[in-house]
Coordinates of C-alpha atoms in Angstrom, one line a residue:
Chain A
M1 CA -30.3 141.9 -72.3
T2 CA -34.0 141.1 -71.5
W3 CA -33.5 140.3 -67.9
E4 CA -31.6 143.9 -67.4
V5 CA -34.7 145.8 -69.2
L6 CA -36.9 143.6 -66.6
S7 CA -34.6 144.6 -63.7
I8 CA -34.8 148.2 -64.3
I9 CA -38.6 148.4 -64.6
G10 CA -38.7 146.3 -61.4
T11 CA -35.9 148.5 -59.6
I12 CA -38.1 151.7 -60.7
A13 CA -41.4 150.1 -59.6
F14 CA -40.0 149.0 -56.3
A15 CA -38.2 152.3 -55.6
I16 CA -41.4 154.3 -56.5
S17 CA -43.4 152.0 -53.8
G18 CA -40.8 153.0 -51.1
A19 CA -41.3 156.4 -52.0
I20 CA -44.9 156.4 -51.7
V21 CA -45.0 154.8 -48.4
A22 CA -42.7 157.4 -47.2
M23 CA -44.6 160.3 -48.4
E24 CA -47.8 158.4 -47.0
E25 CA -45.9 158.8 -43.6
E26 CA -44.9 162.2 -44.1
Y27 CA -41.3 161.5 -43.9
D28 CA -38.9 164.2 -45.4
I29 CA -37.3 164.1 -48.9
L30 CA -34.2 162.1 -47.3
G31 CA -36.7 159.4 -45.9
V32 CA -38.5 158.9 -49.5
Y33 CA -35.0 158.3 -50.9
I34 CA -34.0 155.8 -48.1
L35 CA -37.3 154.0 -48.3
G36 CA -37.1 153.8 -52.0
I37 CA -33.5 152.5 -52.2
V38 CA -34.4 150.1 -49.3
T39 CA -37.4 148.6 -51.2
A40 CA -35.3 148.3 -54.4
F41 CA -32.0 147.2 -53.0
G42 CA -32.7 145.6 -49.6
G43 CA -34.0 142.2 -50.5
G44 CA -31.0 141.7 -52.7
A45 CA -28.7 142.7 -50.1
I46 CA -30.3 140.4 -47.5
R47 CA -30.3 137.7 -49.9
N48 CA -26.5 138.3 -50.6
L49 CA -25.8 138.0 -47.0
L50 CA -27.5 134.9 -46.5
I51 CA -26.5 132.7 -49.4
G52 CA -22.9 134.1 -49.5
V53 CA -23.0 136.1 -52.6
P54 CA -19.6 138.4 -52.1
I55 CA -20.9 141.8 -51.0
S56 CA -19.0 143.7 -53.8
A57 CA -22.0 142.4 -56.0
L58 CA -24.4 145.0 -54.2
W59 CA -22.2 148.0 -55.0
E60 CA -22.0 147.1 -58.9
Q61 CA -25.4 148.2 -59.6
G62 CA -24.4 151.7 -60.2
L63 CA -26.7 152.2 -63.4
L64 CA -29.9 151.1 -61.4
F65 CA -28.9 152.9 -58.3
Q66 CA -29.1 156.0 -60.5
I67 CA -31.9 155.1 -62.1
A68 CA -33.7 154.7 -59.1
L69 CA -32.7 158.1 -57.5
F70 CA -33.7 159.8 -60.7
A71 CA -37.2 158.2 -60.7
M72 CA -37.9 158.9 -57.1
T73 CA -36.8 162.7 -57.7
L74 CA -39.4 162.7 -60.3
V75 CA -42.1 161.3 -58.1
F76 CA -41.1 163.5 -55.1
L77 CA -41.2 166.8 -57.4
F78 CA -44.3 165.8 -59.3
P79 CA -46.2 163.3 -57.1
H80 CA -50.1 164.0 -58.2
R81 CA -49.2 164.4 -61.8
L82 CA -47.1 161.2 -62.1
L83 CA -48.7 159.0 -59.6
Q84 CA -52.4 159.4 -60.5
H85 CA -52.6 156.4 -62.6
W86 CA -50.3 154.5 -60.2
H87 CA -52.7 152.2 -59.1
K88 CA -53.3 151.1 -62.6
W89 CA -49.6 150.6 -64.0
G90 CA -48.0 150.4 -60.6
N91 CA -49.1 146.9 -60.1
L92 CA -48.0 145.8 -63.3
T93 CA -44.8 147.0 -63.0
D94 CA -44.3 146.1 -59.4
A95 CA -45.3 142.4 -60.6
I96 CA -42.7 142.6 -63.2
G97 CA -40.3 143.3 -60.8
L98 CA -41.3 140.7 -58.1
S99 CA -41.3 137.9 -61.2
A100 CA -37.9 139.1 -62.3
F101 CA -35.8 139.6 -59.2
A102 CA -37.5 136.2 -57.5
I103 CA -36.2 134.3 -60.6
Q104 CA -32.8 136.3 -60.3
G105 CA -32.3 135.5 -56.7
A106 CA -33.4 131.6 -57.0
L107 CA -30.8 131.6 -59.9
Y108 CA -27.9 133.0 -57.8
A109 CA -29.0 130.1 -55.0
V110 CA -28.5 127.6 -57.7
E111 CA -25.5 128.8 -58.9
M112 CA -23.8 128.7 -55.5
E113 CA -25.2 124.9 -55.4
H114 CA -27.2 125.7 -52.1
P115 CA -30.1 123.2 -51.4
I116 CA -33.8 123.9 -52.1
S117 CA -34.5 125.8 -48.7
A118 CA -31.9 128.4 -49.5
T119 CA -33.2 128.9 -53.1
I120 CA -36.9 129.4 -51.9
V121 CA -35.6 132.1 -49.3
A122 CA -33.4 133.6 -51.7
A123 CA -36.6 133.8 -54.3
V124 CA -38.6 135.3 -51.8
L125 CA -36.0 137.9 -50.3
T126 CA -35.2 139.2 -53.5
G127 CA -38.9 139.3 -54.6
S128 CA -40.3 140.8 -51.4
G129 CA -37.4 141.3 -48.9
G130 CA -37.1 145.0 -49.8
G131 CA -40.9 145.5 -49.3
I132 CA -40.9 144.0 -45.7
V133 CA -37.6 146.6 -44.5
R134 CA -39.8 149.4 -46.3
D135 CA -42.9 148.4 -44.1
L136 CA -40.8 147.9 -40.9
L137 CA -39.2 151.1 -41.5
A138 CA -42.3 153.1 -42.1
G139 CA -43.8 151.8 -38.9
R140 CA -46.3 149.3 -40.7
K141 CA -46.9 145.5 -40.6
P142 CA -45.2 144.1 -43.2
L143 CA -47.8 143.8 -46.2
V144 CA -46.8 140.6 -47.6
L145 CA -47.2 138.7 -44.5
R146 CA -50.8 139.3 -44.0
A147 CA -52.8 140.5 -47.2
E148 CA -53.0 139.0 -50.6
I149 CA -50.9 136.7 -52.5
Y150 CA -47.5 138.0 -53.2
A151 CA -44.3 136.2 -51.7
F152 CA -46.0 132.9 -52.5
W153 CA -45.3 133.3 -56.4
A154 CA -41.7 134.1 -55.4
I155 CA -42.0 130.6 -53.4
I156 CA -43.3 128.9 -56.7
A157 CA -40.3 130.5 -58.6
G158 CA -37.9 129.3 -56.3
F159 CA -39.0 126.0 -56.0
L160 CA -39.5 125.2 -59.7
I161 CA -36.1 126.8 -60.3
G162 CA -34.3 124.8 -57.3
F163 CA -35.5 121.5 -58.4
K164 CA -34.4 122.4 -62.0
V165 CA -37.9 121.9 -63.4
V166 CA -37.4 125.4 -65.0
D167 CA -33.8 125.4 -66.3
Q168 CA -33.5 126.6 -69.9
S169 CA -33.4 130.2 -71.0
Y170 CA -37.0 129.9 -72.7
E171 CA -38.5 128.0 -69.7
L172 CA -37.3 131.1 -67.7
Y173 CA -39.1 133.2 -69.8
I174 CA -42.2 131.2 -69.6
L175 CA -42.0 131.2 -65.9
F176 CA -41.2 135.2 -65.6
L177 CA -44.6 135.5 -67.5
L178 CA -46.6 133.2 -65.4
I179 CA -45.6 134.8 -62.3
V180 CA -46.7 138.0 -63.7
V181 CA -49.8 137.2 -64.8
L182 CA -50.7 135.3 -61.4
R183 CA -49.8 138.2 -59.3
V184 CA -51.6 140.6 -61.8
L185 CA -54.6 138.1 -61.2
S186 CA -54.1 137.6 -57.7
Y187 CA -54.3 141.5 -57.3
T188 CA -57.1 141.9 -59.9
Y189 CA -59.5 139.5 -58.0
K190 CA -58.2 139.8 -54.5
W191 CA -57.2 136.3 -54.2
R192 CA -56.1 135.5 -50.6
L193 CA -54.3 132.8 -49.1
P194 CA -56.0 131.3 -46.0
N195 CA -55.6 132.5 -42.7
R196 CA -56.8 131.6 -39.1
R197 CA -57.3 133.5 -36.5
F198 CA -56.2 132.3 -33.2
H199 CA -55.2 133.6 -29.4
V200 CA -53.8 131.7 -26.4
P201 CA -54.9 134.3 -23.7
S202 CA -52.3 133.4 -21.3
N203 CA -49.5 132.8 -23.9
K204 CA -49.1 136.4 -25.2
N205 CA -47.0 137.6 -22.5
T206 CA -45.0 134.6 -21.8
M207 CA -43.2 133.0 -24.8
A208 CA -39.9 135.0 -25.6
G209 CA -39.1 132.4 -28.0
Chain B
M1 CA -5.6 159.6 -31.0
T2 CA -7.9 162.4 -31.7
W3 CA -10.1 160.3 -33.6
E4 CA -10.1 157.8 -30.8
V5 CA -11.2 160.4 -28.2
L6 CA -14.1 161.5 -30.9
S7 CA -15.3 158.0 -31.0
I8 CA -15.4 157.7 -27.3
I9 CA -17.5 160.9 -26.9
G10 CA -19.5 159.4 -29.9
T11 CA -19.9 156.1 -28.1
I12 CA -21.0 157.4 -24.9
A13 CA -23.7 159.6 -26.4
F14 CA -25.2 157.0 -28.8
A15 CA -25.2 154.6 -25.8
I16 CA -26.8 157.1 -23.8
S17 CA -29.7 158.0 -26.3
G18 CA -30.2 154.4 -26.5
A19 CA -30.7 153.6 -22.8
I20 CA -32.7 156.8 -22.5
V21 CA -35.3 155.6 -25.2
A22 CA -35.3 152.2 -23.5
M23 CA -36.1 153.9 -20.3
E24 CA -39.0 155.9 -21.6
E25 CA -40.5 152.7 -23.0
E26 CA -40.3 151.3 -19.6
Y27 CA -37.9 148.4 -21.1
D28 CA -36.2 146.4 -17.9
I29 CA -32.3 147.0 -17.3
L30 CA -31.5 144.3 -20.2
G31 CA -33.4 146.2 -22.5
V32 CA -31.7 149.3 -21.4
Y33 CA -28.2 147.7 -22.4
I34 CA -29.5 146.1 -25.6
L35 CA -30.8 149.4 -27.1
G36 CA -27.4 151.2 -25.8
I37 CA -25.3 148.7 -27.4
V38 CA -27.4 148.5 -30.4
T39 CA -27.5 152.2 -30.7
A40 CA -23.8 152.3 -30.3
F41 CA -22.5 149.8 -32.2
G42 CA -25.4 148.6 -34.6
G43 CA -24.6 151.1 -37.5
G44 CA -20.9 150.2 -37.8
A45 CA -21.9 146.3 -37.7
I46 CA -24.4 146.8 -40.4
R47 CA -22.0 148.9 -42.4
N48 CA -19.3 146.3 -42.1
L49 CA -21.5 143.6 -43.4
L50 CA -22.7 145.7 -46.4
I51 CA -19.2 146.8 -47.4
G52 CA -17.6 143.6 -46.4
V53 CA -15.1 144.7 -43.7
P54 CA -14.1 141.4 -41.8
I55 CA -16.5 141.2 -39.2
S56 CA -13.8 140.6 -36.4
A57 CA -13.2 144.2 -36.5
L58 CA -16.7 144.5 -34.6
W59 CA -15.2 142.5 -31.6
E60 CA -12.0 144.7 -31.6
Q61 CA -13.5 147.5 -29.8
G62 CA -13.6 146.1 -26.3
L63 CA -12.5 149.0 -24.6
L64 CA -15.5 151.5 -26.3
F65 CA -18.1 148.3 -25.4
Q66 CA -16.8 148.8 -21.8
I67 CA -17.1 152.4 -21.6
A68 CA -20.5 152.1 -23.2
L69 CA -21.7 149.7 -20.4
F70 CA -20.4 151.8 -18.0
A71 CA -22.0 155.0 -19.0
M72 CA -25.4 153.0 -19.4
T73 CA -25.0 151.8 -15.7
L74 CA -24.3 155.2 -14.2
V75 CA -27.5 156.6 -16.2
F76 CA -29.7 153.6 -15.1
L77 CA -28.4 154.1 -11.6
F78 CA -28.9 157.9 -11.6
P79 CA -31.2 158.9 -14.5
H80 CA -32.3 162.0 -13.0
R81 CA -29.3 163.4 -11.5
L82 CA -27.0 162.8 -14.6
L83 CA -29.5 163.5 -17.5
Q84 CA -31.5 166.7 -16.1
H85 CA -29.4 168.7 -18.5
W86 CA -29.4 165.9 -21.1
H87 CA -31.1 168.4 -23.6
K88 CA -28.4 170.7 -23.5
W89 CA -25.3 168.6 -23.8
G90 CA -26.6 165.5 -25.1
N91 CA -27.1 167.3 -28.5
L92 CA -23.7 168.3 -28.8
T93 CA -21.9 165.0 -27.7
D94 CA -24.6 163.3 -30.2
A95 CA -23.2 165.9 -33.0
I96 CA -19.9 164.8 -32.4
G97 CA -20.9 161.1 -32.7
L98 CA -22.5 161.5 -35.9
S99 CA -19.7 163.4 -37.6
A100 CA -17.0 161.2 -36.5
F101 CA -18.7 157.9 -37.3
A102 CA -20.0 159.3 -40.7
I103 CA -16.3 160.4 -41.5
Q104 CA -14.5 157.0 -40.2
G105 CA -17.6 154.8 -42.1
A106 CA -16.7 157.1 -45.3
L107 CA -13.1 156.1 -44.8
Y108 CA -13.6 152.7 -44.2
A109 CA -15.3 152.6 -47.8
V110 CA -12.7 154.4 -49.7
E111 CA -10.1 152.2 -48.3
M112 CA -12.0 149.3 -49.9
E113 CA -12.2 151.2 -53.1
H114 CA -15.7 150.7 -52.9
P115 CA -17.9 153.3 -55.7
I116 CA -19.4 156.4 -54.5
S117 CA -22.7 154.8 -53.5
A118 CA -21.1 152.6 -51.1
T119 CA -19.0 155.4 -49.4
I120 CA -22.2 157.3 -48.8
V121 CA -24.4 154.8 -47.6
A122 CA -21.4 153.7 -45.1
A123 CA -21.3 157.1 -44.0
V124 CA -25.0 157.1 -43.3
L125 CA -25.1 153.8 -41.6
T126 CA -22.4 154.5 -39.3
G127 CA -23.4 157.8 -38.3
S128 CA -27.1 157.0 -38.1
G129 CA -27.9 153.1 -38.7
G130 CA -27.7 152.3 -35.2
G131 CA -30.5 155.1 -34.2
I132 CA -32.7 153.7 -36.7
V133 CA -32.3 150.2 -35.2
R134 CA -32.8 151.6 -31.5
D135 CA -36.2 153.3 -32.9
L136 CA -37.4 149.9 -34.6
L137 CA -36.4 147.9 -31.4
A138 CA -38.4 150.5 -29.4
G139 CA -41.4 150.4 -31.7
R140 CA -41.1 153.9 -32.8
K141 CA -40.8 155.2 -36.6
P142 CA -37.3 156.0 -37.2
L143 CA -36.5 159.7 -36.3
V144 CA -34.2 160.2 -38.8
L145 CA -36.4 159.5 -41.5
R146 CA -38.7 162.2 -40.5
A147 CA -37.8 165.0 -38.5
E148 CA -34.8 167.6 -38.5
I149 CA -31.8 167.3 -40.4
Y150 CA -29.7 164.4 -39.4
A151 CA -28.7 161.7 -41.7
F152 CA -28.2 164.3 -44.5
W153 CA -24.9 165.4 -42.8
A154 CA -23.7 162.2 -43.0
I155 CA -24.3 161.9 -46.6
I156 CA -22.5 165.2 -47.2
A157 CA -19.4 164.0 -45.4
G158 CA -19.7 160.6 -47.5
F159 CA -20.0 162.7 -50.7
L160 CA -16.9 164.8 -49.8
I161 CA -14.7 161.8 -48.7
G162 CA -15.9 159.5 -51.8
F163 CA -15.1 162.1 -54.5
K164 CA -11.6 162.7 -52.7
V165 CA -12.6 166.5 -52.0
V166 CA -11.7 166.0 -48.3
D167 CA -8.6 163.7 -48.1
Q168 CA -5.8 165.3 -46.2
S169 CA -5.7 164.9 -42.3
Y170 CA -6.4 168.4 -41.5
E171 CA -9.2 168.5 -44.1
L172 CA -10.9 165.9 -42.4
Y173 CA -10.9 167.7 -39.0
I174 CA -12.3 170.9 -40.7
L175 CA -15.0 168.5 -42.1
F176 CA -15.6 167.0 -38.5
L177 CA -16.2 170.4 -37.0
L178 CA -18.2 171.7 -39.9
I179 CA -20.7 168.7 -39.5
V180 CA -20.8 169.1 -36.0
V181 CA -21.5 172.8 -36.4
L182 CA -24.2 171.9 -39.1
R183 CA -25.9 169.4 -37.0
V184 CA -25.8 171.8 -33.7
L185 CA -27.3 174.7 -35.8
S186 CA -30.0 172.3 -37.7
Y187 CA -31.1 171.0 -34.1
T188 CA -31.2 174.6 -32.5
Y189 CA -33.1 176.2 -35.4
K190 CA -35.2 173.2 -36.3
W191 CA -34.1 173.2 -39.8
R192 CA -36.3 170.7 -41.7
L193 CA -35.7 169.2 -45.0
P194 CA -38.9 169.6 -47.4
N195 CA -41.4 166.7 -47.3
R196 CA -44.7 166.1 -49.1
R197 CA -47.6 164.8 -48.1
F198 CA -49.2 162.2 -50.7
H199 CA -51.6 159.6 -50.6
V200 CA -52.7 156.9 -53.2
P201 CA -56.1 156.0 -51.8
S202 CA -56.4 152.6 -53.8
N203 CA -52.7 151.8 -53.5
K204 CA -52.1 151.2 -49.8
N205 CA -53.1 147.7 -49.5
T206 CA -51.9 146.8 -53.0
M207 CA -48.2 147.4 -53.5
A208 CA -46.3 144.5 -51.6
G209 CA -43.1 145.8 -53.5
Chain C
M1 CA -26.6 113.1 -30.0
T2 CA -28.5 114.5 -27.1
W3 CA -27.8 118.2 -28.5
E4 CA -29.4 117.4 -31.6
V5 CA -32.6 116.0 -29.9
L6 CA -32.7 119.4 -27.7
S7 CA -32.1 121.3 -30.8
I8 CA -35.0 119.8 -32.5
I9 CA -37.4 120.0 -29.3
G10 CA -36.3 124.2 -29.2
T11 CA -36.8 124.3 -33.1
I12 CA -40.3 123.1 -33.0
A13 CA -41.0 125.2 -29.9
F14 CA -39.5 128.5 -31.3
A15 CA -41.2 127.7 -34.8
I16 CA -44.5 127.1 -33.2
S17 CA -44.3 130.4 -30.9
G18 CA -43.7 132.2 -34.3
A19 CA -46.6 130.6 -35.5
I20 CA -48.9 131.1 -32.8
V21 CA -47.9 135.5 -33.1
A22 CA -48.2 135.2 -36.8
M23 CA -52.2 133.9 -36.2
E24 CA -52.6 136.3 -33.5
E25 CA -52.0 138.8 -35.7
E26 CA -54.5 137.4 -38.2
Y27 CA -51.6 136.7 -40.7
D28 CA -52.2 134.3 -43.5
I29 CA -50.6 131.1 -43.9
L30 CA -47.4 132.3 -45.6
G31 CA -47.2 134.6 -42.7
V32 CA -47.4 131.9 -40.2
Y33 CA -44.5 129.7 -42.2
I34 CA -42.3 133.0 -42.5
L35 CA -42.7 134.0 -38.6
G36 CA -42.2 130.5 -37.8
I37 CA -39.0 130.1 -39.6
V38 CA -37.9 133.4 -38.7
T39 CA -38.2 132.8 -35.0
A40 CA -36.5 129.2 -35.2
F41 CA -33.6 130.4 -37.6
G42 CA -33.3 134.1 -37.3
G43 CA -31.3 134.4 -34.4
G44 CA -28.7 131.7 -35.5
A45 CA -28.4 133.3 -38.8
I46 CA -27.9 136.8 -37.7
R47 CA -25.3 135.3 -35.2
N48 CA -23.6 133.9 -37.8
L49 CA -23.3 136.8 -39.8
L50 CA -22.0 139.0 -36.7
I51 CA -19.2 136.2 -35.6
G52 CA -18.4 135.1 -39.0
V53 CA -19.5 131.5 -39.2
P54 CA -19.7 130.7 -42.8
I55 CA -23.2 131.2 -44.0
S56 CA -23.4 127.7 -45.7
A57 CA -23.9 126.5 -42.0
L58 CA -27.2 127.9 -42.2
W59 CA -28.4 125.8 -45.2
E60 CA -27.2 122.4 -43.5
Q61 CA -30.1 122.3 -41.3
G62 CA -32.5 120.8 -43.7
L63 CA -34.0 118.3 -41.2
L64 CA -34.5 120.8 -38.8
F65 CA -36.3 123.2 -41.6
Q66 CA -38.6 120.0 -42.4
I67 CA -39.6 119.4 -38.9
A68 CA -40.4 123.0 -38.3
L69 CA -42.5 123.3 -41.5
F70 CA -44.3 119.8 -40.5
A71 CA -44.8 121.1 -37.0
M72 CA -46.2 124.5 -38.1
T73 CA -48.5 122.7 -40.7
L74 CA -50.1 120.6 -37.9
V75 CA -50.5 123.9 -35.9
F76 CA -52.3 125.8 -38.6
L77 CA -54.6 122.7 -39.1
F78 CA -55.6 121.8 -35.7
P79 CA -55.0 125.1 -33.8
H80 CA -57.4 124.6 -30.9
R81 CA -57.0 120.8 -30.4
L82 CA -52.9 121.2 -30.5
L83 CA -52.4 124.4 -28.4
Q84 CA -55.1 124.5 -25.8
H85 CA -52.4 123.3 -23.4
W86 CA -49.7 125.1 -24.9
H87 CA -49.7 127.4 -22.2
K88 CA -48.1 124.6 -19.9
W89 CA -45.9 122.7 -21.9
G90 CA -45.0 125.5 -24.6
N91 CA -43.1 127.3 -21.8
L92 CA -40.9 124.3 -20.9
T93 CA -40.1 123.4 -24.6
D94 CA -39.3 127.1 -25.2
A95 CA -37.3 127.1 -22.3
I96 CA -35.3 124.2 -23.5
G97 CA -34.5 125.9 -26.7
L98 CA -33.4 129.1 -25.1
S99 CA -30.8 127.1 -23.4
A100 CA -29.8 124.9 -25.8
F101 CA -29.4 127.5 -28.5
A102 CA -27.6 130.0 -26.1
I103 CA -25.1 127.4 -25.1
Q104 CA -24.7 126.3 -28.7
G105 CA -24.3 129.9 -29.9
A106 CA -21.7 130.7 -27.1
L107 CA -19.8 127.4 -28.3
Y108 CA -19.6 128.9 -31.5
A109 CA -18.1 132.0 -30.7
V110 CA -15.4 130.4 -28.3
E111 CA -14.6 128.1 -31.2
M112 CA -13.7 131.0 -33.3
E113 CA -11.9 132.5 -30.6
H114 CA -13.7 135.6 -30.1
P115 CA -13.5 137.8 -27.2
I116 CA -15.9 137.6 -24.4
S117 CA -18.1 140.4 -25.8
A118 CA -18.7 138.2 -29.0
T119 CA -19.6 135.0 -27.0
I120 CA -22.3 136.8 -24.9
V121 CA -23.9 138.7 -27.7
A122 CA -23.6 135.1 -29.9
A123 CA -25.5 133.4 -26.8
V124 CA -28.3 136.3 -26.6
L125 CA -28.6 136.4 -30.1
T126 CA -29.0 132.8 -30.8
G127 CA -31.3 132.0 -27.7
S128 CA -33.6 135.1 -28.2
G129 CA -32.9 137.0 -31.7
G130 CA -35.4 135.0 -33.7
G131 CA -38.2 135.8 -31.0
I132 CA -36.9 139.7 -31.6
V133 CA -37.3 139.4 -35.3
R134 CA -40.4 137.8 -35.0
D135 CA -41.8 140.5 -32.9
L136 CA -40.7 143.1 -35.0
L137 CA -42.4 141.1 -38.1
A138 CA -45.4 141.3 -36.1
G139 CA -45.5 144.8 -35.3
R140 CA -44.7 144.6 -31.7
K141 CA -42.3 145.7 -29.1
P142 CA -39.6 142.9 -28.6
L143 CA -41.2 140.9 -25.4
V144 CA -37.4 139.7 -24.4
L145 CA -36.5 143.7 -23.8
R146 CA -39.3 144.6 -21.6
A147 CA -41.2 141.6 -19.6
E148 CA -39.9 138.7 -17.6
I149 CA -36.2 137.5 -17.4
Y150 CA -35.4 135.6 -20.7
A151 CA -32.5 136.9 -22.4
F152 CA -30.5 137.3 -19.3
W153 CA -30.3 133.6 -18.9
A154 CA -28.8 133.6 -22.2
I155 CA -26.1 136.4 -21.0
I156 CA -25.5 133.8 -18.2
A157 CA -24.3 131.1 -20.4
G158 CA -22.4 133.3 -22.7
F159 CA -20.6 134.6 -19.8
L160 CA -19.9 130.9 -18.0
I161 CA -18.7 129.5 -21.3
G162 CA -16.5 132.6 -22.5
F163 CA -14.8 132.7 -19.4
K164 CA -14.2 129.0 -19.5
V165 CA -16.1 128.2 -16.2
V166 CA -18.3 125.8 -17.8
D167 CA -16.1 123.8 -20.3
Q168 CA -16.4 119.9 -20.0
S169 CA -19.2 117.9 -21.4
Y170 CA -21.0 117.1 -18.3
E171 CA -20.7 121.0 -17.1
L172 CA -22.7 121.8 -20.5
Y173 CA -25.4 119.5 -19.5
I174 CA -25.6 121.0 -16.1
L175 CA -25.4 124.4 -17.4
F176 CA -28.0 123.4 -19.7
L177 CA -30.4 122.2 -16.9
L178 CA -29.3 125.1 -14.8
I179 CA -30.8 127.4 -17.6
V180 CA -34.1 125.5 -18.2
V181 CA -35.0 125.5 -14.5
L182 CA -34.0 129.3 -14.1
R183 CA -36.3 130.3 -17.0
V184 CA -39.3 128.1 -15.9
L185 CA -39.0 129.5 -12.4
S186 CA -38.6 133.0 -13.8
Y187 CA -41.6 132.2 -15.7
T188 CA -43.7 130.6 -13.3
Y189 CA -43.0 133.2 -10.4
K190 CA -43.1 136.2 -12.6
W191 CA -39.5 137.2 -11.8
R192 CA -38.6 140.5 -13.0
L193 CA -35.6 142.5 -13.9
P194 CA -35.6 146.1 -12.5
N195 CA -36.8 148.9 -14.7
R196 CA -36.8 152.5 -14.2
R197 CA -39.2 154.8 -15.9
F198 CA -37.7 158.1 -17.3
H199 CA -38.7 160.9 -19.6
V200 CA -36.5 163.9 -21.0
P201 CA -39.4 165.8 -22.2
S202 CA -37.4 168.0 -24.5
N203 CA -35.3 165.1 -25.8
K204 CA -37.8 162.9 -27.5
N205 CA -37.7 164.6 -30.7
T206 CA -34.2 165.4 -30.8
M207 CA -31.5 162.7 -30.6
A208 CA -31.4 160.7 -33.7
G209 CA -28.5 159.0 -32.6

């Protein structure tokens, strides 16, 4: 029950974040819905494909789907009234979504007895894959690859669940809270992962990998 | 039989639209073929993955594949002679493709007894998914998300087929014609879906969703 | 055994090429790892989905995965020391990866008794699909679609294997060497496939395909 409520909060937050990006790019109302749906459900869909969850699982989320559509419709109709405080509570609900979805994704992979690499990838994709597809569809460089600490917390969740450090029900709740707090802290204090500029002048046009 | 002819027309139109985008971006001949193939078959491939159609179905379209390659070769060899009137008849054949593929995609989903959400997504992906991947591979913002009314007609098809409003063979033909006409009208008279500009200043760099 | 060594060389080369692109785009360390992993394993993952190889195959490559992570960590820590000669030996190892992966991809498709179209697509995706996803995630137009001759050699491999021209073990080794040499030559002498500029003025905003 609790996880369902957390999934609903996360779905709404992800759908709204997709809708906002679409409105920032001046996409039409259909683009708003598509980007919202992709942000909310795209990460889970890619995860299902990669770890072999039967695809029908995607289509059993009818209620979440309707909630997402309803939230996006409200945002499209009343953007200024509803979103003027989004920079405050938007980040908290988004952190709840990241944490709940990363844990849920990791649990799926463990259930299917995949190795640790799959568990981590499942956690990252479920937590941040939707946002990556959203950014690609908006013509932007994916935010999670370059700024702030976001997907890293999903990796932590995947790691702890994959190695069964976190296993019991109450441990999963503690992990959930921890990830939410760490994400909010990393946003509030603008924590960054290290980066390193590098340029191979004669390489740029040669490696097609 | 009729649907096969419509599929052929649509495949040619989609493949040529991909080839044109690749030539506009000055891609080489391989890029032209790849963008054309992706536009013609990419939407159906993603749909198959998401609704669980056995993937072998993708590879049974050998004839369509050869027709697409042949059409693209002609366009690459004689672009100016063949395409000077493309803006006229290109839109009609593209509308035929949109309509035929959206209906075909929706029927696949209904056959697999998926819920209405899957039927609509299948119609949209089959009708316009290839064009979205084409635009991404060309480094463009997907056209269907921001301009004119295109994928919307696929949604209508998915909706009517999903709720069995349209069911009989003759009804499907009427729906096909209706979608073609609506698409041509929306192109000719530049119909637009509503859009709404919005910008959350402090949000842009914070939501990694 | 030999193919395993070639796979390792290719995986390292692809992972490093992804890491370099991420550092050029000033992505953080997580972005570096993600782009490297996607470049090394993304092409094979998409191929598995499209030709129906059980997805678990992706997760049985634990050793390759660890090697890729190790190589990227070294590159991130000592980029200038390790990569100053990358434009020399980077292209050779990348050519080894292209050749080995294209052959391996084509063999997968043949094993599953797919038609020739699937064999060629499997060769191209395994050899260059990871690089395409890498470029998309970096916000770049995919290199293989516009410059130099790269994916074309994978097509040759897919064609020869699909039509059983190359079948025996020693023939596969010869094909491997041939593709490596052709790729290195096409890089060294800047061979290009033909391209053709074209622009349909009134078309650009109308075909949503």
